[in-house]
């Protein structure tokens, strides 16, 4: 499961590596730095929660209870992540709506991904050791899919940020610096 989370940091690095410079005009939206800070903080919080849930499974503890606990922890973390993404709003940049749309899409995708994770675990429960292993594999697959969706959102942000406004925000936000190091 550890490898399934590797694209998270890569996604932030990809976003941080995009475009030139620019400015924007709306004052009711968060600055690029504040928006990036919120996004990176959300990713970090979610990633840490998922890693913690996964560690219990990596220790070889693949009981029905440990799978249920890990799944619940991942679901709760992902719901919070999705809610945090939705609350970011539109950054104060020329392409703010495109950035908001990319993050709103990611929010919906991770909700779907966690539903699929739950379904995989539910289908495998009660099947003994082989079911537990299948459920753990399903969790890893779902997390990998989530990471892919995060990377796709990063690519969408990169494409929308032709003036480099978000790039600067990601470079300046402390939470993003921690993710990309």
Short mmCIF file of C-alpha atoms in Angstrom, two decimals:
data_model
loop_
_atom_site.label_atom_id
_atom_site.label_comp_id
_atom_site.label_asym_id
_atom_site.label_seq_id
_atom_site.Cartn_x
_atom_site.Cartn_y
_atom_site.Cartn_z
CA UNK A 1 0.00 0.00 0.00
CA UNK A 2 2.92 2.27 0.58
CA UNK A 3 3.63 2.37 -3.17
CA UNK A 4 0.02 3.27 -3.94
CA UNK A 5 0.50 6.58 -2.13
CA UNK A 6 3.68 7.59 -3.92
CA UNK A 7 1.80 9.54 -6.64
CA UNK A 8 0.47 11.94 -3.99
CA UNK A 9 3.77 13.69 -3.58
CA UNK A 10 4.39 13.42 -7.31
CA UNK A 11 1.09 15.18 -8.01
CA UNK A 12 2.10 18.13 -5.88
CA UNK A 13 5.52 18.28 -7.50
CA UNK A 14 3.87 18.24 -10.94
CA UNK A 15 1.61 21.14 -10.01
CA UNK A 16 4.47 23.05 -8.44
CA UNK A 17 6.53 22.68 -11.59
CA UNK A 18 4.11 24.36 -13.99
CA UNK A 19 4.10 27.71 -15.85
CA UNK A 20 5.30 31.34 -15.64
CA UNK A 21 3.83 34.26 -13.58
CA UNK A 22 0.66 36.32 -13.46
CA UNK A 23 -2.02 38.05 -11.44
CA UNK A 24 -5.78 38.01 -10.94
CA UNK A 25 -8.56 40.37 -10.04
CA UNK A 26 -11.19 38.77 -7.77
CA UNK A 27 -10.89 39.50 -4.05
CA UNK A 28 -13.58 37.11 -2.70
CA UNK A 29 -11.50 34.01 -3.42
CA UNK A 30 -8.43 32.74 -1.58
CA UNK A 31 -5.03 33.78 -2.84
CA UNK A 32 -3.12 31.17 -4.84
CA UNK A 33 -0.84 30.61 -1.84
CA UNK A 34 -3.75 30.16 0.59
CA UNK A 35 -5.59 27.89 -1.84
CA UNK A 36 -2.47 25.79 -2.43
CA UNK A 37 -1.87 25.65 1.32
CA UNK A 38 -5.39 24.30 1.84
CA UNK A 39 -5.00 21.73 -0.91
CA UNK A 40 -1.61 20.50 0.27
CA UNK A 41 -2.76 20.38 3.89
CA UNK A 42 -5.76 18.29 2.83
CA UNK A 43 -3.57 15.91 0.84
CA UNK A 44 -1.12 15.56 3.72
CA UNK A 45 -3.85 14.91 6.29
CA UNK A 46 -5.54 12.36 4.06
CA UNK A 47 -2.28 10.65 3.13
CA UNK A 48 -1.18 10.40 6.77
CA UNK A 49 -4.54 8.90 7.77
CA UNK A 50 -4.47 6.37 4.95
CA UNK A 51 -0.87 5.41 5.71
CA UNK A 52 -1.78 4.87 9.34
CA UNK A 53 -4.71 2.66 8.38
CA UNK A 54 -2.52 0.73 5.95
CA UNK A 55 0.21 0.12 8.51
CA UNK A 56 -2.12 -2.04 10.55
CA UNK A 57 -2.60 -4.25 7.50
CA UNK A 58 1.07 -4.29 6.55
CA UNK A 59 1.93 -5.85 9.88
CA UNK A 60 0.30 -9.01 8.60
CA UNK A 61 -2.82 -8.47 10.69
CA UNK A 62 -5.42 -9.38 8.04
CA UNK A 63 -8.33 -10.29 10.28
CA UNK A 64 -11.92 -9.33 9.51
CA UNK A 65 -11.79 -6.76 12.32
CA UNK A 66 -8.54 -5.19 11.14
CA UNK A 67 -9.89 -4.90 7.60
CA UNK A 68 -13.10 -3.34 8.89
CA UNK A 69 -11.16 -0.87 11.02
CA UNK A 70 -8.76 0.04 8.21
CA UNK A 71 -11.64 0.43 5.76
CA UNK A 72 -13.58 2.64 8.17
CA UNK A 73 -10.48 4.76 8.82
CA UNK A 74 -9.84 5.17 5.10
CA UNK A 75 -13.50 5.97 4.41
CA UNK A 76 -13.58 8.59 7.18
CA UNK A 77 -10.32 10.15 6.02
CA UNK A 78 -11.52 10.20 2.42
CA UNK A 79 -14.86 11.78 3.33
CA UNK A 80 -12.98 14.50 5.21
CA UNK A 81 -10.59 14.89 2.26
CA UNK A 82 -13.50 15.21 -0.17
CA UNK A 83 -15.21 17.78 2.07
CA UNK A 84 -11.95 19.72 2.42
CA UNK A 85 -11.51 19.76 -1.35
CA UNK A 86 -15.05 21.07 -1.86
CA UNK A 87 -14.47 23.81 0.71
CA UNK A 88 -11.37 25.15 -1.08
CA UNK A 89 -13.55 27.18 -3.40
CA UNK A 90 -12.20 29.04 -6.40
CA UNK A 91 -8.66 30.44 -6.14
CA UNK A 92 -8.10 34.09 -6.95
CA UNK A 93 -6.50 33.51 -10.35
CA UNK A 94 -7.59 33.99 -13.94
CA UNK A 95 -8.23 30.25 -14.29
CA UNK A 96 -9.86 29.99 -10.87
CA UNK A 97 -13.00 28.29 -12.14
CA UNK A 98 -10.98 25.66 -13.99
CA UNK A 99 -8.96 24.98 -10.85
CA UNK A 100 -12.13 24.72 -8.76
CA UNK A 101 -13.72 22.40 -11.34
CA UNK A 102 -10.66 20.11 -11.30
CA UNK A 103 -10.73 19.86 -7.51
CA UNK A 104 -14.51 19.40 -7.39
CA UNK A 105 -14.13 16.54 -9.89
CA UNK A 106 -11.40 15.01 -7.72
CA UNK A 107 -13.67 15.30 -4.70
CA UNK A 108 -16.37 13.31 -6.47
CA UNK A 109 -13.88 10.75 -7.78
CA UNK A 110 -12.44 9.97 -4.36
CA UNK A 111 -15.96 9.50 -3.01
CA UNK A 112 -16.62 6.96 -5.76
CA UNK A 113 -13.25 5.31 -5.16
CA UNK A 114 -13.93 4.85 -1.46
CA UNK A 115 -17.35 3.35 -2.26
CA UNK A 116 -15.59 0.85 -4.53
CA UNK A 117 -13.09 0.14 -1.76
CA UNK A 118 -15.96 -0.60 0.63
CA UNK A 119 -17.61 -2.84 -1.94
CA UNK A 120 -14.40 -4.83 -2.46
CA UNK A 121 -13.99 -5.33 1.27
CA UNK A 122 -17.65 -6.28 1.71
CA UNK A 123 -17.43 -8.88 -1.08
CA UNK A 124 -14.32 -10.42 0.49
CA UNK A 125 -15.40 -10.46 4.12
CA UNK A 126 -16.33 -13.79 5.60
CA UNK A 127 -14.10 -15.69 3.17
CA UNK A 128 -11.33 -16.51 5.61
CA UNK A 129 -7.66 -15.74 4.99
CA UNK A 130 -8.02 -15.69 1.21
CA UNK A 131 -10.90 -13.22 1.52
CA UNK A 132 -8.86 -11.02 3.81
CA UNK A 133 -5.98 -11.03 1.34
CA UNK A 134 -8.38 -10.20 -1.51
CA UNK A 135 -9.85 -7.37 0.55
CA UNK A 136 -6.38 -5.98 1.30
CA UNK A 137 -5.60 -6.17 -2.41
CA UNK A 138 -8.86 -4.33 -3.14
CA UNK A 139 -7.90 -1.61 -0.69
CA UNK A 140 -4.50 -1.22 -2.35
CA UNK A 141 -6.12 -1.05 -5.79
CA UNK A 142 -8.61 1.59 -4.63
CA UNK A 143 -5.85 3.68 -3.09
CA UNK A 144 -3.85 3.43 -6.28
CA UNK A 145 -6.90 4.62 -8.23
CA UNK A 146 -7.29 7.55 -5.84
CA UNK A 147 -3.65 8.45 -6.34
CA UNK A 148 -4.18 8.33 -10.10
CA UNK A 149 -7.12 10.68 -9.76
CA UNK A 150 -5.00 13.07 -7.68
CA UNK A 151 -2.31 13.02 -10.36
CA UNK A 152 -4.97 13.69 -13.04
CA UNK A 153 -6.25 16.65 -11.01
CA UNK A 154 -2.68 17.92 -10.76
CA UNK A 155 -2.39 17.69 -14.52
CA UNK A 156 -5.65 19.60 -14.95
CA UNK A 157 -4.42 22.30 -12.59
CA UNK A 158 -1.15 22.48 -14.48
CA UNK A 159 -2.98 22.93 -17.79
CA UNK A 160 -5.31 25.60 -16.37
CA UNK A 161 -2.41 27.54 -14.82
CA UNK A 162 -0.98 28.99 -18.03
CA UNK A 163 0.06 32.17 -16.21
CA UNK A 164 1.80 30.29 -13.39
CA UNK A 165 -0.35 31.79 -10.65
CA UNK A 166 -0.91 28.48 -8.89
CA UNK A 167 2.68 27.44 -9.45
CA UNK A 168 3.80 30.38 -7.34
CA UNK A 169 1.13 29.57 -4.75
CA UNK A 170 2.33 25.98 -4.50
CA UNK A 171 5.96 27.13 -4.29
CA UNK A 172 5.13 29.61 -1.51
CA UNK A 173 2.77 27.46 0.58
CA UNK A 174 4.58 25.77 3.51
CA UNK A 175 2.40 22.64 3.38
CA UNK A 176 3.27 22.15 -0.29
CA UNK A 177 6.98 22.54 0.37
CA UNK A 178 6.72 19.72 2.91
CA UNK A 179 4.98 17.47 0.35
CA UNK A 180 7.48 18.08 -2.41
CA UNK A 181 10.58 17.53 -0.29
#
